Amino acid sequence: MVLFEMRGVVVAALLLLAYPICKIIYNLYFHPLAKVPGPRIWAATRLPYIRALIQGTIVHDFEKLHQVYGPVIRIAPDEVTFAQGEAYNDIFRIRQGHRQFLKDPIWWSRQPGQPNSILSAIEPESHARIRKILAPAFTTRALKAQEPLVQKYVNLLIERMHDKAAEAKNGQNGVEFDIGPWFNFTTFDIFGELGFGESFDCLQNSRYHPWIALLFNSVKAASFISATKFFPLVTFLLMKCIPESLKKMQKDHFQQIVDKVDRRLSWELDRPDFMSHVIKADGGTKMPMGEVYATFMVMTTAGSETTATTLSGTMNHLVAQPDILAKLTEEVRSAFMSESEMNLEALQGLQYLNAVLREGLRLCPPVPWMLPRVVPPGGDTVCGTWLPGGTTVSIQAYTLNRDPSYFHSATTFTPERWLPEASTNPKSPYFRDQRSAVQPFSVGPRECIGQHLAWAELRLILARLVWAFDFEAAGEKKLKWEELRTFLLVEKKPIDVRIKRRSE
Ligand code: HEM
């Protein structure tokens, strides 16, 4: 009897061991993706992918893999990633005669019992319903009405920078500090004003609001939770292991947004902000309250952290290349007689300013990795590669934007590639650059809804800064953007600059 039981245990153990081995053999040799190029170890199991995700090195690891294996690589048993411009069209747009590629639930599905947000709604109908309600808040017309609110916080940023510059002691050539947080202060304050009718008071207090201070940790946690979802048993255990204090912190984080939304809804003031488009004439809301809370929660991050990252990356390049900074400064200072003339419409026409920001978005994309979608049932092609239904696909924006077969001097910060001459003069070294491959706001029905606002903030903040101050890199310290880690969003490090009031 004992012998019989022992045999049973041994057989069960062998079966347990045999399963992953058979699965690996299947993944490598018999899986429909077996012929897609890529490293064997990544194709065999999901583990290298998860390791890279948790370490925050995933974007750089993918770049190295693309350099070895080409623009299409299999990065997990059932996942393929692309560093090709046409992939935007094939994955994100709706192609005639094709079914839509929907968001991958591993990354996007909401927690059980939680309401949908504009980002987490996977089904096209529920997403379109939410987007239709919000869209009027993001038109160019709406932005014109919102401009005074945006200007108010940029004025405050400039005031704070004057205070900083005034800290220079006699004989000191300016003041050194990390300008990164100041970009976050400004973009979060602007979102607070436009979203909830009250800023986060970061610029007022010259420090992070506690809600924002907790934010990057919560984005990092979301990235880890997604990693565990690849193994449902682990997700279940992890959820059980989350300490009560952390659960409470998450709840409080959400509750603060709920309170802000409720306060805004209790006002009867007519304001040109986002919420005014969500409120019905009878005072109710055009979508269920749960969706309003969840959507404003995710929009606070999507609408602030991204813009601040672009400004940080661009400023980091500018102080490292004084000739480019000088050209930008010259353009801005000669275009206006006074700061009060610097409005959104006038700034739109500054060619070099636009080129500098486009180059910042190319080399420092705040969404460096376009988050995964799933190939619809029945399969479809992406960039000519046929993929079975259920395959996860994504785009490596960071890698693509730095690909020398797409861009001349691909890793150099050169705004000139975005000037009109680059596309009209065949003698320009940038004539053959494939500029349309840079899509920092994505494309299709889920492209960034806030891109006009993002451009407005980017132009206004950068132009006002270089109009009023002279910037330089601080000492020997130089942040290498290529070394930053990514946890869904880019984990920023100090951008040390030296600032002084403009000299003439
Ligand atoms: C430089 C700044 C920004 C960049 C690079 C950026 C980039 C993106 C990208 C790539 C997506 C698509 C994500 C996906 O489908 O996987 C997206 C979506 C979105 N963005 Fe932005 N964004 C920026 C600023 C903003 C701003 C200022 C707002 C609003 C205040 C905003 C709100 C949103 C929303 C709500 C979505 C979801 C749209 C939908 O699913 O229909 N973003 N953004």
Coordinates of C-alpha atoms in Angstrom, one line a residue, residues 130-407:
I130 CA -16.8 57.8 -22.2
R131 CA -14.6 59.4 -24.8
K132 CA -17.5 61.1 -26.5
I133 CA -18.5 62.7 -23.2
L134 CA -14.9 64.0 -22.6
A135 CA -14.0 64.9 -26.2
P136 CA -15.5 68.4 -26.1
A137 CA -13.3 69.3 -23.2
F138 CA -10.2 68.8 -25.3
T139 CA -11.0 70.6 -28.6
T140 CA -8.9 73.6 -29.7
R141 CA -11.9 75.8 -29.0
A142 CA -12.1 74.4 -25.4
L143 CA -8.4 75.0 -25.0
K144 CA -8.8 78.7 -26.0
A145 CA -11.3 79.1 -23.1
Q146 CA -9.0 77.2 -20.7
E147 CA -5.9 79.3 -21.7
P148 CA -6.2 81.9 -18.8
L149 CA -6.1 79.0 -16.3
V150 CA -3.0 77.5 -17.9
Q151 CA -1.3 80.9 -18.1
K152 CA -2.1 81.5 -14.4
Y153 CA 0.1 78.5 -13.3
V154 CA 2.9 79.3 -15.9
N155 CA 3.0 82.8 -14.4
L156 CA 3.4 81.3 -11.0
L157 CA 6.2 79.0 -12.2
I158 CA 8.1 82.0 -13.6
E159 CA 7.6 83.9 -10.3
R160 CA 9.1 80.9 -8.4
M161 CA 12.0 80.8 -10.9
H162 CA 12.7 84.4 -10.2
D163 CA 12.7 83.6 -6.5
K164 CA 15.2 80.8 -7.2
A165 CA 17.4 83.1 -9.4
A166 CA 17.4 85.7 -6.6
E167 CA 19.0 83.1 -4.2
A168 CA 22.3 83.7 -6.0
K169 CA 24.8 85.2 -3.6
N170 CA 26.9 88.1 -4.6
G171 CA 29.5 87.1 -7.3
Q172 CA 27.7 83.8 -8.0
N173 CA 26.9 83.1 -11.6
G174 CA 23.4 81.9 -11.1
V175 CA 21.9 79.2 -8.9
E176 CA 22.0 75.4 -9.4
F177 CA 19.0 73.2 -8.7
D178 CA 17.0 70.2 -10.0
I179 CA 14.4 71.6 -12.3
G180 CA 12.6 68.3 -12.9
P181 CA 10.1 68.6 -9.9
W182 CA 9.2 72.1 -11.1
F183 CA 7.9 70.7 -14.3
N184 CA 5.8 68.3 -12.3
F185 CA 4.6 71.0 -10.0
T186 CA 3.4 73.1 -12.9
T187 CA 1.7 70.3 -15.0
F188 CA -0.1 68.8 -11.9
D189 CA -1.3 72.2 -10.8
I190 CA -2.6 73.0 -14.2
F191 CA -4.4 69.6 -14.3
G192 CA -5.8 70.2 -10.8
E193 CA -7.2 73.5 -11.9
L194 CA -8.7 72.2 -15.2
G195 CA -9.9 68.9 -13.7
F196 CA -11.1 69.7 -10.2
G197 CA -11.2 73.5 -10.1
E198 CA -8.4 73.6 -7.5
S199 CA -4.7 73.1 -8.1
F200 CA -2.5 70.8 -6.1
D201 CA -0.8 73.9 -4.7
C202 CA 2.6 72.5 -5.6
L203 CA 3.9 75.8 -7.0
Q204 CA 2.3 77.8 -4.1
N205 CA 4.1 75.6 -1.6
S206 CA 7.2 74.8 -3.7
R207 CA 6.8 71.1 -2.9
Y208 CA 4.9 68.0 -4.0
H209 CA 1.4 67.5 -2.9
P210 CA 1.3 64.2 -0.9
W211 CA -1.0 62.7 -3.5
I212 CA 1.6 63.3 -6.2
A213 CA 4.4 62.1 -4.0
L214 CA 2.7 58.7 -3.8
L215 CA 1.9 58.5 -7.4
F216 CA 5.1 57.1 -8.9
N217 CA 5.0 54.3 -6.4
S218 CA 1.5 53.5 -7.3
V219 CA 2.4 53.4 -11.1
K220 CA 5.4 51.1 -10.2
A221 CA 3.0 48.9 -8.2
A222 CA 0.6 48.7 -11.1
S223 CA 3.5 47.5 -13.3
F224 CA 4.4 44.7 -10.8
I225 CA 0.8 43.7 -10.5
S226 CA 0.6 43.3 -14.3
A227 CA 3.7 41.1 -14.1
T228 CA 2.0 38.8 -11.7
K229 CA -1.1 38.5 -13.8
F230 CA 0.8 36.3 -16.3
F231 CA 0.5 33.6 -13.6
P232 CA -3.0 33.8 -12.1
L233 CA -2.1 31.7 -9.1
V234 CA 0.6 34.3 -8.1
T235 CA -1.8 37.2 -8.6
F236 CA -4.2 35.5 -6.2
L237 CA -1.4 34.9 -3.6
L238 CA 0.0 38.4 -4.1
M239 CA -3.4 40.0 -3.6
K240 CA -3.7 38.1 -0.3
C241 CA -0.2 39.2 0.8
I242 CA -0.7 43.0 0.2
P243 CA -0.4 44.5 3.7
E244 CA -3.5 46.2 5.1
S245 CA -1.6 49.5 5.4
L246 CA -0.8 49.5 1.7
K247 CA -4.4 48.7 0.8
K248 CA -5.5 51.6 3.0
M249 CA -2.9 53.9 1.3
Q250 CA -4.3 53.0 -2.1
K251 CA -7.9 53.6 -0.9
D252 CA -6.9 57.0 0.6
H253 CA -5.1 57.9 -2.6
F254 CA -8.3 57.2 -4.6
Q255 CA -10.5 58.9 -1.9
Q256 CA -8.6 62.1 -2.3
I257 CA -9.6 62.3 -6.0
V258 CA -13.2 61.4 -5.0
D259 CA -13.2 64.3 -2.6
K260 CA -11.8 66.7 -5.2
V261 CA -14.4 65.5 -7.8
D262 CA -17.2 65.9 -5.2
R263 CA -16.1 69.4 -4.2
R264 CA -16.0 70.5 -7.8
L265 CA -19.4 69.1 -8.5
S266 CA -20.9 71.0 -5.6
W267 CA -20.1 74.3 -7.2
E268 CA -22.6 76.0 -9.4
L269 CA -20.0 78.2 -11.0
D270 CA -19.7 78.2 -14.8
R271 CA -16.1 77.3 -15.5
P272 CA -14.4 76.4 -18.8
D273 CA -12.8 73.3 -17.2
F274 CA -13.0 69.5 -18.0
M275 CA -15.7 68.8 -15.5
S276 CA -18.1 71.4 -17.0
H277 CA -18.4 68.9 -20.0
V278 CA -19.3 66.0 -17.7
I279 CA -22.1 67.9 -15.8
K280 CA -25.6 67.7 -17.2
A281 CA -28.0 70.7 -17.2
D282 CA -29.9 69.3 -14.2
G283 CA -26.7 69.1 -12.2
G284 CA -26.2 65.3 -12.6
T285 CA -23.3 63.7 -14.5
K286 CA -23.3 62.3 -18.1
M287 CA -21.6 59.1 -16.9
P288 CA -22.0 57.1 -13.6
M289 CA -20.2 58.7 -10.7
G290 CA -17.8 55.6 -10.4
E291 CA -16.6 56.2 -13.9
V292 CA -16.2 60.0 -13.3
Y293 CA -14.0 59.2 -10.2
A294 CA -11.9 56.5 -12.0
T295 CA -11.5 58.6 -15.2
F296 CA -10.4 61.7 -13.4
M297 CA -8.0 59.6 -11.3
V298 CA -6.2 58.1 -14.4
M299 CA -6.4 61.4 -16.3
T300 CA -4.5 63.2 -13.5
T301 CA -1.5 61.0 -14.1
A302 CA -1.9 60.7 -17.9
G303 CA -2.3 64.4 -18.3
S304 CA 0.5 65.6 -16.0
E305 CA 3.4 63.2 -15.6
T306 CA 3.8 62.7 -19.4
T307 CA 4.0 66.5 -20.1
A308 CA 6.5 67.0 -17.3
T309 CA 8.7 64.1 -18.5
T310 CA 8.8 65.6 -22.0
L311 CA 9.9 69.0 -20.6
S312 CA 12.5 67.3 -18.3
G313 CA 14.0 65.3 -21.2
T314 CA 14.0 68.3 -23.6
M315 CA 15.6 70.6 -21.0
N316 CA 18.3 67.9 -20.2
H317 CA 19.3 68.0 -23.9
L318 CA 19.1 71.7 -24.2
V319 CA 21.5 72.4 -21.4
A320 CA 23.9 69.8 -22.8
Q321 CA 23.9 71.5 -26.2
P322 CA 24.3 75.3 -25.6
D323 CA 24.3 76.1 -29.3
I324 CA 20.7 74.7 -29.7
L325 CA 19.6 76.4 -26.5
A326 CA 21.0 79.7 -27.8
K327 CA 19.1 79.3 -31.1
L328 CA 15.9 78.6 -29.3
T329 CA 16.4 81.5 -26.9
E330 CA 17.1 83.8 -29.8
E331 CA 13.9 82.7 -31.6
V332 CA 11.7 83.2 -28.6
R333 CA 13.2 86.5 -27.4
S334 CA 13.1 88.1 -30.8
A335 CA 9.5 87.0 -31.5
F336 CA 8.0 89.0 -28.6
M337 CA 8.4 92.4 -27.0
S338 CA 7.0 91.3 -23.7
E339 CA 5.9 88.2 -21.8
S340 CA 2.3 89.2 -22.0
E341 CA 2.4 88.7 -25.8
M342 CA 3.3 85.1 -25.4
N343 CA -0.1 83.4 -25.9
L344 CA -0.8 79.9 -27.2
E345 CA -1.7 81.1 -30.7
A346 CA 1.5 83.1 -31.1
L347 CA 3.7 80.3 -29.8
Q348 CA 2.2 77.8 -32.3
G349 CA 4.1 79.6 -35.1
L350 CA 7.6 79.4 -33.6
Q351 CA 9.3 76.9 -35.8
Y352 CA 12.4 76.2 -33.8
L353 CA 10.4 75.9 -30.5
N354 CA 8.2 73.3 -32.2
A355 CA 11.2 71.5 -33.6
V356 CA 13.0 71.4 -30.2
L357 CA 9.9 69.9 -28.6
R358 CA 9.3 67.3 -31.4
E359 CA 12.9 66.3 -31.0
G360 CA 12.4 66.0 -27.2
L361 CA 9.3 63.8 -27.8
R362 CA 11.4 61.7 -30.2
L363 CA 14.3 61.0 -27.9
C364 CA 12.5 61.1 -24.6
P365 CA 9.0 59.7 -25.3
P366 CA 7.1 59.7 -22.0
V367 CA 5.2 56.5 -23.1
P368 CA 8.4 54.7 -24.4
W369 CA 6.6 51.5 -25.0
M370 CA 3.2 51.6 -26.6
L371 CA 1.2 49.3 -24.4
P372 CA 0.0 46.0 -25.7
R373 CA -3.0 45.1 -27.7
V374 CA -4.3 41.6 -28.6
V375 CA -4.7 40.2 -32.2
P376 CA -8.4 39.6 -32.8
P377 CA -9.8 36.0 -33.1
G378 CA -9.0 34.5 -36.5
G379 CA -5.6 36.2 -36.6
D380 CA -4.3 39.1 -38.6
T381 CA -1.1 40.6 -40.1
V382 CA 1.1 43.3 -38.6
C383 CA 3.8 44.8 -40.8
G384 CA 3.3 41.8 -43.1
T385 CA 3.8 39.2 -40.4
W386 CA 0.8 36.9 -39.9
L387 CA -0.1 36.4 -36.2
P388 CA -2.6 34.0 -34.7
G389 CA -5.6 35.4 -32.8
G390 CA -4.8 36.0 -29.1
T391 CA -1.2 37.0 -29.8
T392 CA -0.2 40.1 -27.8
V393 CA 1.5 42.9 -29.8
S394 CA 3.1 46.2 -28.9
I395 CA 5.3 48.9 -30.4
Q396 CA 8.8 49.9 -29.1
A397 CA 8.5 53.7 -29.6
Y398 CA 11.8 54.3 -27.8
T399 CA 13.7 51.9 -30.1
L400 CA 12.0 53.0 -33.3
N401 CA 12.6 56.7 -32.6
R402 CA 16.4 55.9 -32.2
D403 CA 16.7 53.6 -35.2
P404 CA 19.5 54.7 -37.6
S405 CA 17.6 53.2 -40.6
Y406 CA 14.8 55.8 -39.8
F407 CA 16.8 58.8 -38.8

